[in-house]
Coordinates of C-alpha atoms in Angstrom, one line a residue:
Chain B
M1 CA 48.5 -93.2 23.2
K2 CA 50.9 -92.8 20.1
T3 CA 54.5 -92.9 19.7
N4 CA 56.4 -90.7 18.4
G5 CA 57.2 -93.0 15.4
E6 CA 53.6 -93.4 14.8
T7 CA 52.7 -89.6 14.8
V8 CA 55.6 -89.2 12.6
S9 CA 54.3 -91.8 10.2
L10 CA 50.6 -90.4 10.5
L11 CA 51.6 -86.8 9.6
A12 CA 53.7 -88.0 6.6
A13 CA 50.6 -90.0 5.4
A14 CA 48.5 -87.1 6.1
A15 CA 50.7 -84.8 4.0
H16 CA 51.0 -87.1 1.1
E17 CA 47.2 -87.6 1.0
L18 CA 46.6 -83.7 1.1
K19 CA 49.1 -83.2 -1.8
A20 CA 47.2 -84.5 -4.5
P21 CA 43.8 -83.0 -4.3
L22 CA 45.5 -79.5 -3.6
V23 CA 47.5 -79.8 -6.9
L24 CA 44.4 -80.6 -8.6
M25 CA 42.2 -77.9 -7.3
R26 CA 44.9 -75.4 -8.0
W27 CA 44.9 -76.5 -11.7
L28 CA 41.1 -76.3 -12.1
A29 CA 41.2 -73.0 -10.4
L30 CA 44.0 -72.1 -13.0
S31 CA 42.5 -73.4 -15.7
L32 CA 39.1 -71.8 -14.9
G33 CA 40.8 -68.3 -14.8
D34 CA 43.0 -68.9 -18.0
S35 CA 41.1 -66.9 -20.9
N36 CA 43.8 -68.3 -23.3
L37 CA 42.1 -71.9 -22.9
N38 CA 39.0 -71.1 -24.4
L39 CA 36.9 -73.6 -22.0
S40 CA 33.4 -74.5 -23.2
E41 CA 30.6 -74.1 -21.0
Q42 CA 30.4 -77.6 -20.6
E43 CA 33.9 -77.9 -19.6
K44 CA 33.6 -75.0 -17.0
Q45 CA 30.8 -76.6 -15.4
D46 CA 32.7 -80.2 -15.2
Y47 CA 35.8 -78.1 -13.6
L48 CA 33.5 -76.6 -11.2
D49 CA 31.9 -79.9 -10.3
R50 CA 35.4 -81.4 -10.0
L51 CA 36.2 -78.8 -7.8
A52 CA 33.3 -79.1 -5.4
T53 CA 34.0 -83.1 -5.1
V54 CA 37.8 -82.7 -4.5
A55 CA 37.2 -80.0 -2.0
D56 CA 34.5 -82.4 -0.2
R57 CA 37.0 -85.1 -0.1
T58 CA 40.0 -83.2 1.2
L59 CA 37.4 -81.7 3.8
R60 CA 36.7 -85.2 5.0
L61 CA 40.4 -86.1 5.1
T62 CA 41.1 -83.3 7.5
T63 CA 37.9 -84.3 9.5
Q64 CA 39.5 -87.8 9.8
L65 CA 42.9 -86.4 11.1
T66 CA 41.2 -84.5 13.5
I67 CA 39.3 -87.7 14.6
G68 CA 42.8 -89.5 14.7
S69 CA 44.7 -86.9 16.8
R70 CA 41.8 -86.8 19.1
L71 CA 41.9 -90.6 19.4
S72 CA 45.5 -90.4 20.1
Q73 CA 45.1 -87.8 23.1
T74 CA 41.8 -89.5 24.8
N75 CA 41.9 -92.7 26.6
Q76 CA 39.8 -95.4 24.9
L77 CA 37.4 -95.5 27.9
D78 CA 36.2 -91.9 27.2
F79 CA 34.4 -93.6 24.2
M80 CA 33.4 -96.7 25.9
H81 CA 31.1 -94.5 28.3
T82 CA 28.9 -93.4 25.2
L83 CA 28.3 -96.7 23.8
E84 CA 24.6 -97.1 23.3
P85 CA 22.6 -99.4 21.0
V86 CA 22.7 -98.0 17.4
N87 CA 20.9 -99.5 14.4
V88 CA 23.5 -100.2 11.9
N89 CA 21.2 -100.5 9.0
L90 CA 19.8 -97.1 9.5
L91 CA 23.3 -95.4 10.1
C92 CA 24.2 -97.3 6.6
E93 CA 21.4 -95.9 4.8
M94 CA 22.3 -92.3 6.1
A95 CA 25.6 -92.5 5.1
L96 CA 24.9 -93.7 1.6
H97 CA 22.3 -91.1 1.2
E98 CA 25.2 -88.4 2.2
L99 CA 27.7 -89.9 -0.3
N100 CA 24.9 -90.7 -3.0
P101 CA 25.6 -87.0 -5.1
I102 CA 29.3 -87.9 -5.1
A103 CA 28.6 -91.1 -6.4
N104 CA 26.3 -89.6 -9.1
R105 CA 28.9 -87.0 -10.0
Q106 CA 31.5 -89.4 -10.5
G107 CA 29.4 -92.0 -12.6
Q108 CA 28.9 -94.6 -9.7
R109 CA 26.5 -96.5 -7.8
L110 CA 26.0 -97.3 -4.3
R111 CA 24.2 -100.2 -3.0
F112 CA 23.0 -101.5 0.4
I113 CA 22.6 -105.5 0.8
K114 CA 20.5 -105.0 3.9
R115 CA 19.6 -107.8 6.0
R116 CA 17.2 -107.8 9.2
N117 CA 17.7 -105.1 11.7
Q118 CA 21.4 -105.0 13.2
I119 CA 21.6 -103.4 16.4
A120 CA 25.0 -102.9 17.6
L121 CA 26.7 -101.6 21.0
A122 CA 28.5 -98.7 19.4
N123 CA 28.7 -94.8 19.3
R124 CA 26.5 -93.7 16.8
D125 CA 29.1 -90.7 15.5
I126 CA 31.9 -92.9 15.3
V127 CA 30.1 -95.5 13.2
H128 CA 29.0 -92.8 10.9
D129 CA 32.6 -91.5 10.3
I130 CA 34.0 -95.0 9.8
L131 CA 31.1 -95.6 7.2
I132 CA 31.9 -92.5 5.5
N133 CA 35.6 -93.2 5.5
L134 CA 35.4 -96.4 3.9
I135 CA 32.7 -95.6 1.4
D136 CA 34.5 -92.3 0.4
N137 CA 37.7 -94.4 -0.3
A138 CA 35.6 -97.2 -2.2
L139 CA 34.4 -94.6 -4.3
R140 CA 37.9 -93.0 -5.0
Y141 CA 39.2 -96.1 -6.3
S142 CA 36.3 -97.4 -8.1
P143 CA 36.0 -97.4 -11.9
K144 CA 33.3 -95.2 -13.5
N145 CA 30.0 -97.0 -13.9
S146 CA 30.6 -99.8 -11.1
Y147 CA 29.1 -100.3 -8.0
V148 CA 30.2 -100.2 -4.4
D149 CA 28.4 -102.3 -2.2
V150 CA 27.9 -101.9 1.4
S151 CA 26.4 -104.6 3.6
T152 CA 25.5 -105.5 7.1
Q153 CA 25.2 -109.2 8.6
S154 CA 24.8 -110.9 11.9
K155 CA 27.7 -113.0 13.2
V156 CA 28.2 -114.7 16.5
G157 CA 28.7 -112.1 19.0
H158 CA 29.1 -109.4 16.6
I159 CA 27.5 -107.1 13.7
R160 CA 29.7 -106.9 10.5
M161 CA 29.6 -103.8 8.2
G162 CA 31.1 -104.7 4.9
V163 CA 32.3 -101.9 2.1
Q164 CA 33.3 -103.7 -1.2
N165 CA 34.5 -101.7 -4.3
L166 CA 35.6 -103.0 -8.0
G167 CA 38.7 -100.9 -8.0
P168 CA 41.8 -103.0 -8.0
S169 CA 42.1 -106.1 -6.0
V170 CA 44.8 -105.8 -3.2
A171 CA 47.5 -107.8 -3.8
L172 CA 48.0 -110.8 -1.5
E173 CA 51.5 -109.4 0.0
D174 CA 49.7 -106.1 0.8
L175 CA 47.1 -108.0 2.5
R176 CA 49.6 -109.7 4.6
V177 CA 51.6 -106.5 5.4
L178 CA 48.3 -104.4 6.0
R179 CA 46.5 -107.1 8.3
S180 CA 49.4 -106.7 10.6
T181 CA 50.1 -103.1 10.3
I182 CA 46.4 -101.8 9.9
G183 CA 46.1 -100.5 13.6
H184 CA 49.4 -99.2 14.1
Q185 CA 50.3 -96.9 11.1
P186 CA 49.2 -95.8 7.9
Q187 CA 50.0 -98.2 5.3
P188 CA 50.2 -97.6 1.4
I189 CA 48.3 -100.3 -0.9
S190 CA 50.2 -100.9 -4.4
G191 CA 47.5 -100.5 -7.1
Y192 CA 45.9 -97.8 -4.9
S193 CA 48.2 -94.9 -6.2
G194 CA 47.8 -91.5 -4.4
S195 CA 46.7 -93.5 -1.0
S196 CA 49.2 -93.6 2.1
G197 CA 46.5 -95.6 3.9
L198 CA 45.3 -92.9 6.3
G199 CA 41.8 -93.6 5.7
L200 CA 41.9 -96.9 6.6
Y201 CA 44.3 -96.2 9.4
V202 CA 41.8 -94.0 10.9
A203 CA 38.8 -96.0 10.3
S204 CA 40.9 -98.7 12.4
Q205 CA 41.4 -96.8 15.4
L206 CA 38.0 -95.6 15.3
A207 CA 36.6 -99.0 15.1
E208 CA 38.9 -100.1 18.0
S209 CA 37.8 -97.3 20.2
I210 CA 34.2 -98.7 20.5
G211 CA 35.6 -102.1 20.9
G212 CA 35.8 -103.3 17.3
N213 CA 37.9 -103.9 14.7
L214 CA 38.6 -103.4 10.9
S215 CA 39.8 -106.1 8.7
L216 CA 40.4 -107.0 5.0
G217 CA 38.8 -109.5 2.6
R218 CA 39.9 -110.7 -0.3
P219 CA 37.2 -111.0 -2.8
K220 CA 37.6 -112.2 -6.5
E221 CA 37.2 -108.6 -7.9
G222 CA 38.2 -105.3 -5.9
A223 CA 38.7 -104.6 -2.4
L224 CA 36.6 -105.6 0.6
F225 CA 37.0 -104.0 4.3
F226 CA 34.5 -105.0 7.0
V227 CA 34.2 -103.7 10.4
D228 CA 32.9 -106.0 13.3
L229 CA 31.0 -104.1 16.1
I230 CA 29.9 -105.6 19.5
R231 CA 26.2 -106.9 19.2
S232 CA 23.4 -105.2 21.3
H233 CA 21.3 -107.6 23.0
Q234 CA 19.5 -104.9 24.9
L235 CA 16.7 -104.6 22.2
K236 CA 16.6 -108.1 21.0
M237 CA 13.1 -108.9 22.9
I238 CA 11.6 -105.7 21.1
L239 CA 13.2 -106.2 17.7
Chain X
M1 CA 51.8 -82.4 -34.9
I2 CA 54.1 -83.5 -32.2
R3 CA 52.5 -86.5 -30.1
V4 CA 52.5 -86.6 -26.6
L5 CA 51.8 -89.6 -24.1
I6 CA 50.6 -88.5 -20.5
V7 CA 51.1 -91.5 -18.0
D8 CA 49.1 -90.8 -14.9
D9 CA 46.5 -92.7 -13.0
D10 CA 44.8 -89.6 -11.6
A11 CA 42.1 -89.2 -14.3
W12 CA 41.1 -85.6 -13.3
Q13 CA 44.8 -84.4 -13.1
A14 CA 45.7 -86.1 -16.3
D15 CA 42.6 -84.3 -18.1
C16 CA 44.0 -81.2 -16.7
L17 CA 47.5 -81.6 -18.6
T18 CA 45.8 -82.8 -21.8
R19 CA 43.6 -79.7 -21.7
W20 CA 46.7 -77.4 -21.4
L21 CA 48.5 -79.2 -24.1
S22 CA 45.5 -80.2 -26.5
D23 CA 45.6 -76.5 -28.7
K24 CA 49.5 -77.3 -29.6
F25 CA 50.1 -80.9 -29.2
S26 CA 48.5 -84.4 -30.0
V27 CA 47.8 -86.1 -26.8
D28 CA 47.0 -89.6 -25.8
L29 CA 46.4 -90.9 -22.3
A30 CA 48.0 -93.9 -20.5
I31 CA 46.5 -94.8 -16.7
S32 CA 49.1 -97.6 -16.1
A33 CA 52.6 -98.4 -16.8
Q34 CA 51.1 -101.5 -18.7
Q35 CA 48.6 -99.4 -20.6
A36 CA 51.5 -96.9 -21.5
L37 CA 53.5 -100.0 -22.8
D38 CA 50.5 -100.9 -25.0
K39 CA 49.9 -97.6 -26.4
L40 CA 53.7 -97.2 -27.3
D41 CA 53.3 -100.6 -29.1
Q42 CA 50.4 -99.0 -31.1
K43 CA 51.7 -95.6 -31.9
R44 CA 54.5 -93.5 -32.4
F45 CA 55.2 -90.8 -29.6
N46 CA 57.5 -87.7 -29.6
L47 CA 57.5 -87.1 -25.6
I48 CA 56.4 -89.2 -22.4
V49 CA 55.0 -87.1 -19.6
L50 CA 55.4 -89.5 -16.8
D51 CA 54.1 -89.5 -13.3
L52 CA 56.0 -91.4 -10.8
F53 CA 53.2 -92.9 -8.3
L54 CA 51.3 -95.3 -10.5
G55 CA 48.9 -98.1 -9.5
H56 CA 51.3 -101.7 -9.5
A57 CA 54.3 -100.9 -11.5
N58 CA 55.4 -97.4 -10.6
G59 CA 57.1 -94.7 -12.9
V60 CA 60.5 -95.6 -12.1
Q61 CA 59.9 -99.1 -13.2
L62 CA 58.5 -98.0 -16.3
L63 CA 61.4 -95.6 -17.1
N64 CA 63.6 -99.1 -16.4
T65 CA 61.5 -101.0 -18.8
L66 CA 61.8 -98.0 -21.7
A67 CA 65.3 -98.0 -21.3
S68 CA 65.7 -101.7 -22.0
H69 CA 64.1 -101.6 -25.4
N70 CA 66.2 -99.8 -28.1
D71 CA 63.3 -98.0 -30.0
L72 CA 61.6 -97.0 -26.6
S73 CA 64.5 -95.5 -25.0
K74 CA 65.0 -92.9 -27.8
I75 CA 61.8 -91.3 -26.9
P76 CA 62.4 -88.2 -24.4
V77 CA 60.6 -88.3 -20.8
L78 CA 59.3 -85.5 -18.9
V79 CA 58.6 -86.6 -15.5
C80 CA 55.9 -84.7 -13.8
S81 CA 55.1 -85.7 -10.2
N82 CA 54.4 -84.0 -6.8
L83 CA 57.0 -86.2 -5.3
V84 CA 59.8 -85.2 -7.2
P85 CA 61.9 -83.4 -4.2
S86 CA 61.8 -86.8 -2.5
Y87 CA 63.4 -88.6 -5.1
R88 CA 67.3 -88.5 -5.1
I89 CA 68.1 -90.1 -8.6
D90 CA 70.1 -89.1 -11.5
W91 CA 67.4 -88.9 -14.1
R92 CA 69.9 -88.7 -16.9
N93 CA 70.4 -92.4 -16.6
Y94 CA 66.9 -93.0 -17.6
G95 CA 66.6 -90.7 -20.6
V96 CA 64.6 -88.1 -18.6
M97 CA 64.8 -84.8 -20.2
G98 CA 63.3 -82.7 -17.6
V99 CA 61.5 -82.7 -14.2
V100 CA 58.6 -80.9 -13.1
D101 CA 57.0 -80.2 -9.7
K102 CA 53.3 -80.7 -10.0
T103 CA 52.9 -78.8 -6.7
T104 CA 54.2 -75.7 -8.4
L105 CA 53.0 -76.3 -12.1
D106 CA 50.9 -74.2 -14.3
R107 CA 50.2 -74.1 -18.0
T108 CA 52.6 -71.8 -19.4
S109 CA 55.6 -73.5 -17.3
F110 CA 54.1 -76.9 -18.4
L111 CA 54.3 -75.9 -21.8
K112 CA 57.6 -74.7 -21.9
A113 CA 59.0 -78.0 -20.2
V114 CA 57.3 -80.0 -22.7
R115 CA 58.7 -78.1 -25.3
N116 CA 62.5 -78.0 -24.0
A117 CA 61.8 -82.0 -23.4
T118 CA 61.0 -82.7 -26.9
L119 CA 63.8 -80.6 -28.1
A120 CA 66.3 -81.9 -26.2
K121 CA 67.0 -85.4 -27.6

């Protein structure tokens, strides 16, 4: 259960993250309605596409907040009861398919580095939410014409999902702070302007609710987030 | 034509502001403090429109840098941020000629603020 301090921190992070997209949506709407601007048809279409993209992202953020508040009220054991073997590769493909239109709109590409079927003991909906959260964040902070890579791999006792983007690298000081605070409160990352760390915080809470954990790597370029899930042994003989 | 440098790392927000100004001003964009300094080295600007939340070095750090250079300190600055009410700071110490809140900004008020800031120094 969250402390008062953690709740206040979460609310502050949520308010901060909601401001920027709402400001942009307002400006785009004002611009589209301003006949003095003489926008071309292509400009109007671009602005409408951006409105859709930003609205989608803001809705996902509110979904994360709902999940985050639900997690604070329920016992972790409630989720443990609904754990089942899930095909992590399949869930990655579904998440990529869902976010591909957004990536295309922003001139980015999503890649899946797939290894043999990875079966985790997890909750399908929660793994889906974690992936959407991390990939959406990666798209947000990646430059145009870059790739966001999603990967799965087998580790001893667990399955690891990785999301890497080629945006700003996470500074070493930030990495140290993040690694110690990530499960406790939202923590902004310098170089990732406009972010309060809310997405990572919620992803971390979701991972913990199913017995997993969220960590950060430090690649040469960009940022790497990975989630370790409990490996399922039930289907090992079949697959 | 009056030359304006917009410093904002949110590309779509910056694009809106650019579009609002482009009929009456010559506009350039920098997405980071370092890029802003590079552009200021290459061209002469009449006004800097500055967001405070930038990646790595933030807007206040950039203001400090501008203030420490004789030529750059003469360029008026208009702060344009959605965190303005949270900052308790005497902007005049940084050569800031105006402050606008993104959350309530529209094209008319932005044009007015730009004109006022350009004339103020």
